[in-house]
mmCIF file of C-alpha atoms in Angstrom:
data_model
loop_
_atom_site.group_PDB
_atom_site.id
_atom_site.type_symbol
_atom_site.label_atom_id
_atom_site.label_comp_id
_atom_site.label_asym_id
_atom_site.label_seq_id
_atom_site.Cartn_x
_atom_site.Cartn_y
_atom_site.Cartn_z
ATOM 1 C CA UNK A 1 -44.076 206.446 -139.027
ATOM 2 C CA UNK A 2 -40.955 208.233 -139.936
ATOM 3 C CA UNK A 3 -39.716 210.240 -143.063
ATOM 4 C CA UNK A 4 -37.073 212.357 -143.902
ATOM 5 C CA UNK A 5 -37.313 216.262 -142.866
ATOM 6 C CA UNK A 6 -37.141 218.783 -145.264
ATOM 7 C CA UNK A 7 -36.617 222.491 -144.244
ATOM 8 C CA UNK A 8 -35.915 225.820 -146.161
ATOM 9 C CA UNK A 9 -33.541 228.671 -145.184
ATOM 10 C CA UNK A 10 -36.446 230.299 -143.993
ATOM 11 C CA UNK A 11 -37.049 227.293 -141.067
ATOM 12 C CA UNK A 12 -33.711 228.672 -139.983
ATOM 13 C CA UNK A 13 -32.612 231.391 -137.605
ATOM 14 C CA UNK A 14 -29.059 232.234 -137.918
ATOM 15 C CA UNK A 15 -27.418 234.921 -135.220
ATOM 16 C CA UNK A 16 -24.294 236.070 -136.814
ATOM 17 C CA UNK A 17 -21.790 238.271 -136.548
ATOM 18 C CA UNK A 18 -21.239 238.137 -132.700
ATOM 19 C CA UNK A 19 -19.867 236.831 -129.958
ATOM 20 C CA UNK A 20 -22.113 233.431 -129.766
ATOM 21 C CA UNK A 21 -22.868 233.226 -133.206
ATOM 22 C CA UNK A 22 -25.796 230.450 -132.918
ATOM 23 C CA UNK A 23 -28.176 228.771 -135.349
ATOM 24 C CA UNK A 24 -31.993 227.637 -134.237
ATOM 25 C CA UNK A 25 -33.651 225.162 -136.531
ATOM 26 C CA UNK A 26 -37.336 225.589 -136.088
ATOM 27 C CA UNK A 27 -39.095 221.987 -135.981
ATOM 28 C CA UNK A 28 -42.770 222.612 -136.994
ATOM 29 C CA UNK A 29 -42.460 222.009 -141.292
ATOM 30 C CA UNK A 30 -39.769 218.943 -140.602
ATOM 31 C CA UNK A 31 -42.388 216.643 -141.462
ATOM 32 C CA UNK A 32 -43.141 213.479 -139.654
ATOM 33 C CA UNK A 33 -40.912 211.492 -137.744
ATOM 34 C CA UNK A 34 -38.573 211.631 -134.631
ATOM 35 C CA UNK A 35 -35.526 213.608 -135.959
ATOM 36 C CA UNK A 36 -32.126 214.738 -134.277
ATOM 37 C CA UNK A 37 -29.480 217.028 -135.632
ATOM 38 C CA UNK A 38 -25.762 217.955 -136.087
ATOM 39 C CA UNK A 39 -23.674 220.544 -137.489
ATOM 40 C CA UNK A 40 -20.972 220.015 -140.186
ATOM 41 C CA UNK A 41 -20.467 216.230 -139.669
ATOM 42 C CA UNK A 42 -23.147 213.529 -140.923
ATOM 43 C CA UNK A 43 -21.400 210.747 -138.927
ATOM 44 C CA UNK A 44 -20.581 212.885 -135.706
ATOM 45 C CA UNK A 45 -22.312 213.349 -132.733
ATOM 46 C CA UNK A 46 -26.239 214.230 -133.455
ATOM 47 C CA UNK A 47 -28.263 215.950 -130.656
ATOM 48 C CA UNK A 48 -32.023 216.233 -130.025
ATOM 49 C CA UNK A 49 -32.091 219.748 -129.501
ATOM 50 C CA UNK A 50 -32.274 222.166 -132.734
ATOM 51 C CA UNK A 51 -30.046 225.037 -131.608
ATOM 52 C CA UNK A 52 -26.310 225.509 -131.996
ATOM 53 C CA UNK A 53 -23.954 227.965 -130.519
ATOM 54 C CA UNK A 54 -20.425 229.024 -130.462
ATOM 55 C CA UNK A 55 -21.140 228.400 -134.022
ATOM 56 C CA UNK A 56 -17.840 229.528 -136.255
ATOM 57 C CA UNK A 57 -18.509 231.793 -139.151
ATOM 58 C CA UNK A 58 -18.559 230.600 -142.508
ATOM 59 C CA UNK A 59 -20.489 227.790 -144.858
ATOM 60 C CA UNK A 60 -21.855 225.346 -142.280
ATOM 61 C CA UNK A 61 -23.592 222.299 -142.893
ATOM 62 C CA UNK A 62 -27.022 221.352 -140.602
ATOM 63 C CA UNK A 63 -27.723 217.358 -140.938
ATOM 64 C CA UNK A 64 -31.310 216.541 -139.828
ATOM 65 C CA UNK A 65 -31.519 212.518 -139.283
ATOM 66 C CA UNK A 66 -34.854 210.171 -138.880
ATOM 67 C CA UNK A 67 -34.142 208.964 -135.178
ATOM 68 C CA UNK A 68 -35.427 205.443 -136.895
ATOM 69 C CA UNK A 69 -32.199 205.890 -139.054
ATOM 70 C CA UNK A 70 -34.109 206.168 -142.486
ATOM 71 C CA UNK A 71 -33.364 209.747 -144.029
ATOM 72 C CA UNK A 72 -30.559 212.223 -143.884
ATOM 73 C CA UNK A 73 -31.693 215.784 -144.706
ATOM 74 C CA UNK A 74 -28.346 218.196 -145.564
ATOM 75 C CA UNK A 75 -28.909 221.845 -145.569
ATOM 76 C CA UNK A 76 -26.053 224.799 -145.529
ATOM 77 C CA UNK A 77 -26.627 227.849 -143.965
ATOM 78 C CA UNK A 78 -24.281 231.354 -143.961
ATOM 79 C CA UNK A 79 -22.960 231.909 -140.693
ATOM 80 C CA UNK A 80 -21.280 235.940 -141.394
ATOM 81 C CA UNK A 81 -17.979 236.733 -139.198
ATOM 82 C CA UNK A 82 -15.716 239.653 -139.916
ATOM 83 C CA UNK A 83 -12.253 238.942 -139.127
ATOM 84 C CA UNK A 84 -10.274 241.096 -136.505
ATOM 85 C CA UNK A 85 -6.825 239.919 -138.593
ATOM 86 C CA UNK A 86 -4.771 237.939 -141.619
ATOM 87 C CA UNK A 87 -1.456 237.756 -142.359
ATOM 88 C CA UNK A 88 -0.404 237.502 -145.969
ATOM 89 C CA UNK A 89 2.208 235.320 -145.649
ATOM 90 C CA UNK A 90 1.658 232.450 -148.105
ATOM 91 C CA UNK A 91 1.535 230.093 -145.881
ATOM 92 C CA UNK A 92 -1.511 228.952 -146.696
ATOM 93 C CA UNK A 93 -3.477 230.184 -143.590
ATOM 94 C CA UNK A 94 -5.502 233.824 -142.964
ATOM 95 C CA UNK A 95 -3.610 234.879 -145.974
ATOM 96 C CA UNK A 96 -6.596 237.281 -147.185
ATOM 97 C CA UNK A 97 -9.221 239.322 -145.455
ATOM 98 C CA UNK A 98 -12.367 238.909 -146.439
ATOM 99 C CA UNK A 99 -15.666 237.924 -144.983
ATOM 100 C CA UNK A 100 -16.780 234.339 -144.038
ATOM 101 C CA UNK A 101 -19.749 233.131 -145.118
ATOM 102 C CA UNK A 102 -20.575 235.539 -147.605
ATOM 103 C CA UNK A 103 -20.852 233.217 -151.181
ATOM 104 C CA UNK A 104 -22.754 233.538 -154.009
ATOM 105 C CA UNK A 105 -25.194 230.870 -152.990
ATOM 106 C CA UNK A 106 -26.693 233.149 -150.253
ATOM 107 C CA UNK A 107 -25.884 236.830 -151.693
ATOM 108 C CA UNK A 108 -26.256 238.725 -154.810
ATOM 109 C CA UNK A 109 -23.694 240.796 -153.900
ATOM 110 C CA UNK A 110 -21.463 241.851 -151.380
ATOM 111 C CA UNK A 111 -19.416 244.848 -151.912
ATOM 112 C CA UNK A 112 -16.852 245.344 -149.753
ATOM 113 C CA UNK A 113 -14.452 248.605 -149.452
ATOM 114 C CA UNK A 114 -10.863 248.857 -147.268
ATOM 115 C CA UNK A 115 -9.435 252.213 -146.248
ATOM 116 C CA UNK A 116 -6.132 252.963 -144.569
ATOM 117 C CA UNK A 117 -5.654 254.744 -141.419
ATOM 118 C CA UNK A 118 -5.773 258.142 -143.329
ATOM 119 C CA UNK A 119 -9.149 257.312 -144.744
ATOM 120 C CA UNK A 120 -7.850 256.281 -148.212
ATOM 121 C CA UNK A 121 -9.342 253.878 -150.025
ATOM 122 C CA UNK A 122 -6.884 251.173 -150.472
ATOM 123 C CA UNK A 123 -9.330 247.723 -152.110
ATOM 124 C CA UNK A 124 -12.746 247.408 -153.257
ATOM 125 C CA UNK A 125 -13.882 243.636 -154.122
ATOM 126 C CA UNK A 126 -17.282 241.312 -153.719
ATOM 127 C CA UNK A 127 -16.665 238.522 -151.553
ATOM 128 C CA UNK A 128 -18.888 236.597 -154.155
ATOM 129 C CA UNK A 129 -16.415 236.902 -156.712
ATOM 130 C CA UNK A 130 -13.336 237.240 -155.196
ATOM 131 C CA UNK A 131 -10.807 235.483 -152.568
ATOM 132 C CA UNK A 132 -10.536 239.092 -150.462
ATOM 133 C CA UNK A 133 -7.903 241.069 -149.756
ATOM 134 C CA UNK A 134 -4.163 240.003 -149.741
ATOM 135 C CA UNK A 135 -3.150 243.404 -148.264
ATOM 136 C CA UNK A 136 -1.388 244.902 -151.450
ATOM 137 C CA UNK A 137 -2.077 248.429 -152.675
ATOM 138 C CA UNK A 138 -0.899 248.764 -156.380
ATOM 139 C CA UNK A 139 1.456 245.710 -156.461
ATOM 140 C CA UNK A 140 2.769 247.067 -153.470
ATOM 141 C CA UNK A 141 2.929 245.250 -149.274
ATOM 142 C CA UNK A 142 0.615 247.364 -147.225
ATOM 143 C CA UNK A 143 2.319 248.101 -143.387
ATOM 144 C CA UNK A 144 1.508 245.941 -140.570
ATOM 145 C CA UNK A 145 -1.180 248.036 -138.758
ATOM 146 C CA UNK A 146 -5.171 248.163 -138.423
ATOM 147 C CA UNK A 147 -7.370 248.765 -141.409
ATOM 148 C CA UNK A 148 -11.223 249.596 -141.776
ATOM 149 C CA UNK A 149 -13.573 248.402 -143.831
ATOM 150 C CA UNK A 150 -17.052 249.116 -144.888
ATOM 151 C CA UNK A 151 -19.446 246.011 -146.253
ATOM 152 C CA UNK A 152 -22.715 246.031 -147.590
ATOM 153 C CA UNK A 153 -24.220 242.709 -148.159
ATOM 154 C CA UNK A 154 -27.573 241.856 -150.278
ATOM 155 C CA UNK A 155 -29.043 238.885 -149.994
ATOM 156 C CA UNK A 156 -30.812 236.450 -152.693
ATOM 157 C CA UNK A 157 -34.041 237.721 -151.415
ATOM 158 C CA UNK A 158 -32.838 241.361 -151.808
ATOM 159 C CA UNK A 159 -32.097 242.148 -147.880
ATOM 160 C CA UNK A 160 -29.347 244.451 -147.792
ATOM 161 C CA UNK A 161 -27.141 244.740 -144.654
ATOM 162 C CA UNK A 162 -24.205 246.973 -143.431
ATOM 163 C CA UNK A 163 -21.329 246.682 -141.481
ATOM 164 C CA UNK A 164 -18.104 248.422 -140.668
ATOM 165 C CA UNK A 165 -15.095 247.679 -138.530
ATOM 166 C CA UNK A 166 -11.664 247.538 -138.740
ATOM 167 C CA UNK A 167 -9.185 244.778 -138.506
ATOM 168 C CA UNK A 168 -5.148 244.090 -138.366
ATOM 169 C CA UNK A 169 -3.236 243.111 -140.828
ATOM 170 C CA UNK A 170 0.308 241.350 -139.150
ATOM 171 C CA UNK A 171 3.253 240.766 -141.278
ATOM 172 C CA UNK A 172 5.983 238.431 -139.706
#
């Protein structure tokens, strides 16, 4: 007897925001069947275990398949990471800081605020509505050197959560 799983975010453990960021799918609602799982790719490889690590931060994409081959169940999870650099260079790569994994489809809000060395504010956005920081301060290139920030985050379910840190910003 097999059918396909079906699993809310809160059948999911996500550890973010470190150095083994992992994700832990727990089994007992999947339903019944034999099911195995993979992580961003519905034709990759598929494991029997339900825990990830060295997971990268961002949008990521959990695949639970019947082992009979019947049912695919997609689900997307946040995976948070703060980045320790960018480089606004237009070239299409790490062009804006901002923080991964923090979209509209898992928080309310997510107010984010960047201050120079001297402690001067220098951006204030929300990752849900905006593409970050490109490292300008009034039309103007910001200096290649470390910046902080300070983040709160709120989730749909009205969990907020802090953070602060700094990061580089490297001009070539």
């Amino acid at each position: 007897e097999s059918n396909s799983a079906f699993i809310t975010q809160n059948d999911i453990t996500v550890t973010d925001d470190s150095n083994n960021n992992s994700i832990t799918i727990n089994t007992a609602n999947l339903g019944i069947g034999d099911y195995e799982f993979a992580l961003d790719n519905e034709f990759g490889l598929y494991q029997d275990d339900p825990y990830f690590d060295n997971v990268a931060p961002g949008i990521r994409t959990i695949f639970i398949r019947d082992k009979n081959g019947c049912y695919t169940f997609p689900i997307n999870v946040s995976v948070i990471g703060f980045p320790k650099y960018f480089t606004p260079n237009n070239d299409g790569l790490n062009d804006t800081w901002n923080i991964l994994g923090a979209t509209f489809d898992f928080f309310i809000s997510s107010e984010v605020y960047i201050f120079d060395r001297f402690g001067k504010l220098v951006a204030k956005f929300d990752t849900t509505k905006s593409n970050g920081w490109d490292g300008t301060y009034n039309g103007n290139q910001m200096l290649s050197t470390d910046y902080w920030f300070r983040a709160l985050l709120v989730d749909k379910d009205g969990n907020a959560r802090e953070k602060s840190g700094h990061f580089s910003l490297l001009r070539h």
